Coordinates of C-alpha atoms in Angstrom, one line a residue:
M3 CA -0.3 0.1 -0.1
P4 CA 1.1 3.5 -0.5
W5 CA 1.3 4.6 3.1
L6 CA 2.7 7.8 2.4
E7 CA 0.0 8.7 0.3
V8 CA -2.6 7.5 3.1
I9 CA -0.6 9.5 5.6
K10 CA -0.5 12.5 3.5
T11 CA -4.3 11.9 2.9
I12 CA -5.4 11.5 6.7
A13 CA -3.1 14.0 7.8
T14 CA -4.8 17.0 5.3
V15 CA -8.2 15.1 6.5
A16 CA -6.9 16.1 10.2
T17 CA -5.8 19.4 9.0
A18 CA -9.5 20.3 8.2
F19 CA -11.2 19.0 10.5
I20 CA -8.9 20.6 13.1
A21 CA -9.4 24.0 10.9
L22 CA -13.1 23.2 10.8
R23 CA -13.2 23.2 14.6
A24 CA -11.5 25.7 15.3
L25 CA -13.2 28.0 13.1
R26 CA -16.5 27.3 15.2
N27 CA -15.0 27.7 18.2
W28 CA -13.6 31.3 17.2
Q29 CA -17.3 32.2 15.4
R30 CA -19.1 31.0 19.0
Q31 CA -16.6 32.9 20.9
D32 CA -17.1 35.8 18.2
R33 CA -21.1 35.8 18.8
A34 CA -20.3 35.2 22.7
K35 CA -18.5 38.5 22.0
R36 CA -20.5 40.6 20.9
E37 CA -23.5 39.7 22.4
V38 CA -21.8 40.5 25.7
E39 CA -20.9 43.6 24.2
F40 CA -25.3 44.4 23.3
L41 CA -26.1 43.2 26.3
D42 CA -23.6 45.5 28.3
S43 CA -24.9 48.5 26.3
L44 CA -28.5 48.0 26.5
I45 CA -28.0 48.1 30.2
D46 CA -25.7 51.3 29.8
A47 CA -28.4 52.7 28.1
A48 CA -31.4 51.8 30.8
H49 CA -29.7 53.4 33.2
Q50 CA -28.7 56.2 31.7
H51 CA -32.4 56.6 30.7
I52 CA -33.6 56.5 33.6
I53 CA -31.6 58.5 35.1
E54 CA -32.1 61.2 32.6
M55 CA -35.6 60.9 33.2
Q56 CA -35.4 62.2 36.6
R57 CA -35.1 66.0 35.4
P58 CA -38.4 66.2 33.7
I59 CA -40.3 64.1 35.8
E60 CA -39.9 66.5 38.7
L61 CA -40.7 69.4 36.5
L62 CA -43.7 67.3 34.9
R63 CA -43.9 66.9 39.2
A64 CA -43.5 70.9 40.1
A65 CA -46.1 71.5 36.9
K66 CA -49.1 69.4 38.4
I67 CA -48.5 71.1 41.9
G68 CA -49.3 74.1 39.6
M69 CA -52.2 73.3 38.1
A70 CA -53.4 72.2 41.5
S71 CA -52.8 74.8 43.2
H72 CA -54.9 76.9 40.6
V73 CA -58.1 75.3 41.9
Q74 CA -60.9 77.3 43.4
S75 CA -62.2 74.7 45.4
W76 CA -64.9 77.4 46.7
V77 CA -66.2 78.0 43.3
S78 CA -69.3 75.9 43.0
G79 CA -69.8 73.5 39.8
D80 CA -68.4 69.6 39.6
E81 CA -65.2 68.8 41.0
N82 CA -63.5 67.6 37.8
D83 CA -64.6 70.9 36.0
K84 CA -62.6 72.4 39.1
I85 CA -59.6 70.6 38.4
A86 CA -60.0 71.4 34.6
A87 CA -60.1 75.4 35.1
G88 CA -57.3 74.8 37.4
A89 CA -55.3 73.5 35.6
I90 CA -56.4 75.9 32.1
A91 CA -55.6 79.2 34.9
Y92 CA -52.2 77.7 35.3
I93 CA -51.6 76.8 31.4
E94 CA -52.6 80.8 30.6
K95 CA -50.4 82.1 33.7
R96 CA -47.3 79.7 34.0
G97 CA -47.8 77.3 31.2
G98 CA -45.2 79.4 28.3
D99 CA -41.9 79.4 31.0
D100 CA -42.7 75.4 32.8
G101 CA -43.6 74.4 29.1
K102 CA -40.1 75.3 28.6
R103 CA -38.0 74.0 31.2
L104 CA -39.7 70.9 30.7
N105 CA -39.1 71.1 26.5
D106 CA -35.3 71.9 27.2
A107 CA -35.3 69.2 29.5
L108 CA -36.1 66.8 27.3
T109 CA -34.6 68.0 24.4
L110 CA -31.5 66.8 26.3
I111 CA -32.2 63.4 26.8
E112 CA -33.5 62.5 23.2
A113 CA -30.2 61.3 21.9
P114 CA -30.1 58.4 24.9
V115 CA -34.0 57.4 24.0
V116 CA -33.2 57.1 20.2
K117 CA -30.0 54.8 21.0
L118 CA -32.1 52.8 23.6
R119 CA -34.8 52.4 21.1
S120 CA -32.3 51.6 18.0
L121 CA -30.3 48.8 20.6
A122 CA -34.0 47.3 21.3
V123 CA -34.8 46.6 17.4
K124 CA -31.1 45.8 16.8
G125 CA -31.4 42.8 19.6
Q126 CA -33.6 40.8 17.8
M127 CA -30.6 39.7 15.3
F128 CA -29.2 37.5 18.2
N129 CA -32.8 35.7 18.7
F130 CA -32.5 35.9 22.1
K131 CA -34.5 33.7 24.5
E132 CA -37.6 35.7 25.7
Y133 CA -36.3 38.4 24.2
R134 CA -39.8 39.7 23.4
K135 CA -40.4 40.3 27.2
C136 CA -37.2 42.8 27.5
Q137 CA -37.6 44.8 24.0
D138 CA -41.6 45.7 25.4
S139 CA -39.8 46.8 28.5
V140 CA -38.0 48.8 26.6
T141 CA -40.7 50.3 24.8
K142 CA -42.2 50.9 27.8
L143 CA -39.8 52.8 29.5
T144 CA -39.2 55.6 26.0
W145 CA -43.3 55.9 26.2
H146 CA -42.8 57.6 29.2
F147 CA -40.8 60.0 27.3
G148 CA -43.4 60.5 25.2
R149 CA -46.2 61.4 27.3
I150 CA -44.4 63.9 29.3
R151 CA -43.7 65.5 25.5
A152 CA -47.6 65.7 25.2
F153 CA -48.4 67.0 28.7
T154 CA -45.4 69.9 27.3
S155 CA -47.1 70.7 24.1
M156 CA -50.5 71.0 26.2
I157 CA -49.1 74.0 28.6
E158 CA -46.6 75.3 26.5
S159 CA -49.9 77.4 24.1
P160 CA -52.3 78.9 26.4
S161 CA -54.4 79.7 23.1
W162 CA -56.2 76.6 22.9
N163 CA -59.6 76.6 22.4
W164 CA -60.6 75.0 25.6
E165 CA -64.4 74.6 24.9
N166 CA -63.7 72.4 22.1
P167 CA -64.2 68.3 23.0
Q168 CA -60.9 67.4 21.9
V169 CA -59.1 70.0 23.1
S170 CA -61.0 69.0 26.6
G171 CA -60.1 65.4 26.1
L172 CA -56.3 65.8 26.0
L173 CA -56.4 68.2 28.2
A174 CA -57.8 65.0 30.8
K175 CA -55.3 62.7 29.1
V176 CA -51.8 65.1 29.9
M177 CA -53.4 65.7 33.5
A178 CA -53.6 61.9 34.5
I179 CA -50.3 61.7 34.1
D180 CA -49.1 61.0 37.6
P181 CA -44.8 61.7 38.5
D182 CA -45.1 58.9 41.0
E183 CA -46.5 55.9 38.4
I184 CA -44.2 57.1 36.0
I185 CA -40.8 56.3 38.7
Q186 CA -42.7 53.2 39.9
D187 CA -43.0 52.0 35.9
L188 CA -39.7 52.7 35.2
S189 CA -38.2 50.3 38.0
I190 CA -40.7 48.1 37.1
N191 CA -39.1 47.4 33.7
N192 CA -35.3 48.7 34.4
T193 CA -36.3 45.0 36.7
V194 CA -37.3 42.9 34.3
I195 CA -34.4 44.7 31.4
V196 CA -31.8 43.8 33.9
G197 CA -33.0 40.5 34.9
F198 CA -32.8 39.4 30.9
A199 CA -29.7 40.2 30.9
R200 CA -28.5 38.6 33.2
D201 CA -30.3 35.3 32.8
T202 CA -28.7 36.0 28.9
Y203 CA -25.7 36.1 30.8
S204 CA -25.3 32.7 32.3
R205 CA -26.5 31.0 29.2
I206 CA -23.8 32.7 26.7
Y207 CA -21.2 32.1 30.0
G208 CA -22.6 28.3 30.0
R209 CA -22.2 27.3 26.5

């Protein structure tokens, strides 16, 4: 038998097999590296968003207090009508200035909001287990930014036609925004994201 040729063939096959194993190991390691880097970025972005939302939330709280302070409880009428009248009085008196402060605070965090939303979309490419829950939590985190933006748009302009049913309905919706509920919801959804990341880290390193 041409043993030399046999040995050469075996060596070639063995080399190819080793190279294939090395390539697959490298691919797994590279994928794991990219997954970990994504998770790190997602957690950092979520935490940054929550921290930077504190300023708009506190300005929202101050605006809500301002609305309450303008309610004339001694005037006869339905309680909801009194609350709405107080809000309108506040908007006409202070809405422009307070709205500008809120708008400036929101403008400062637009970039982090966009980054967090983009990361949530990017995460779909990894096909993480139970990623949908994490993505939904990111959506809820950034949803509050939009709610405060709507509140700001409402109070910035004193020239609304308050008799218009659509305007009064929008006013009722923005008045229902509660700063404490936002803080609580941010905490809940942050916990979901951190829990997802923790479980995913465990799966990655357990491979």
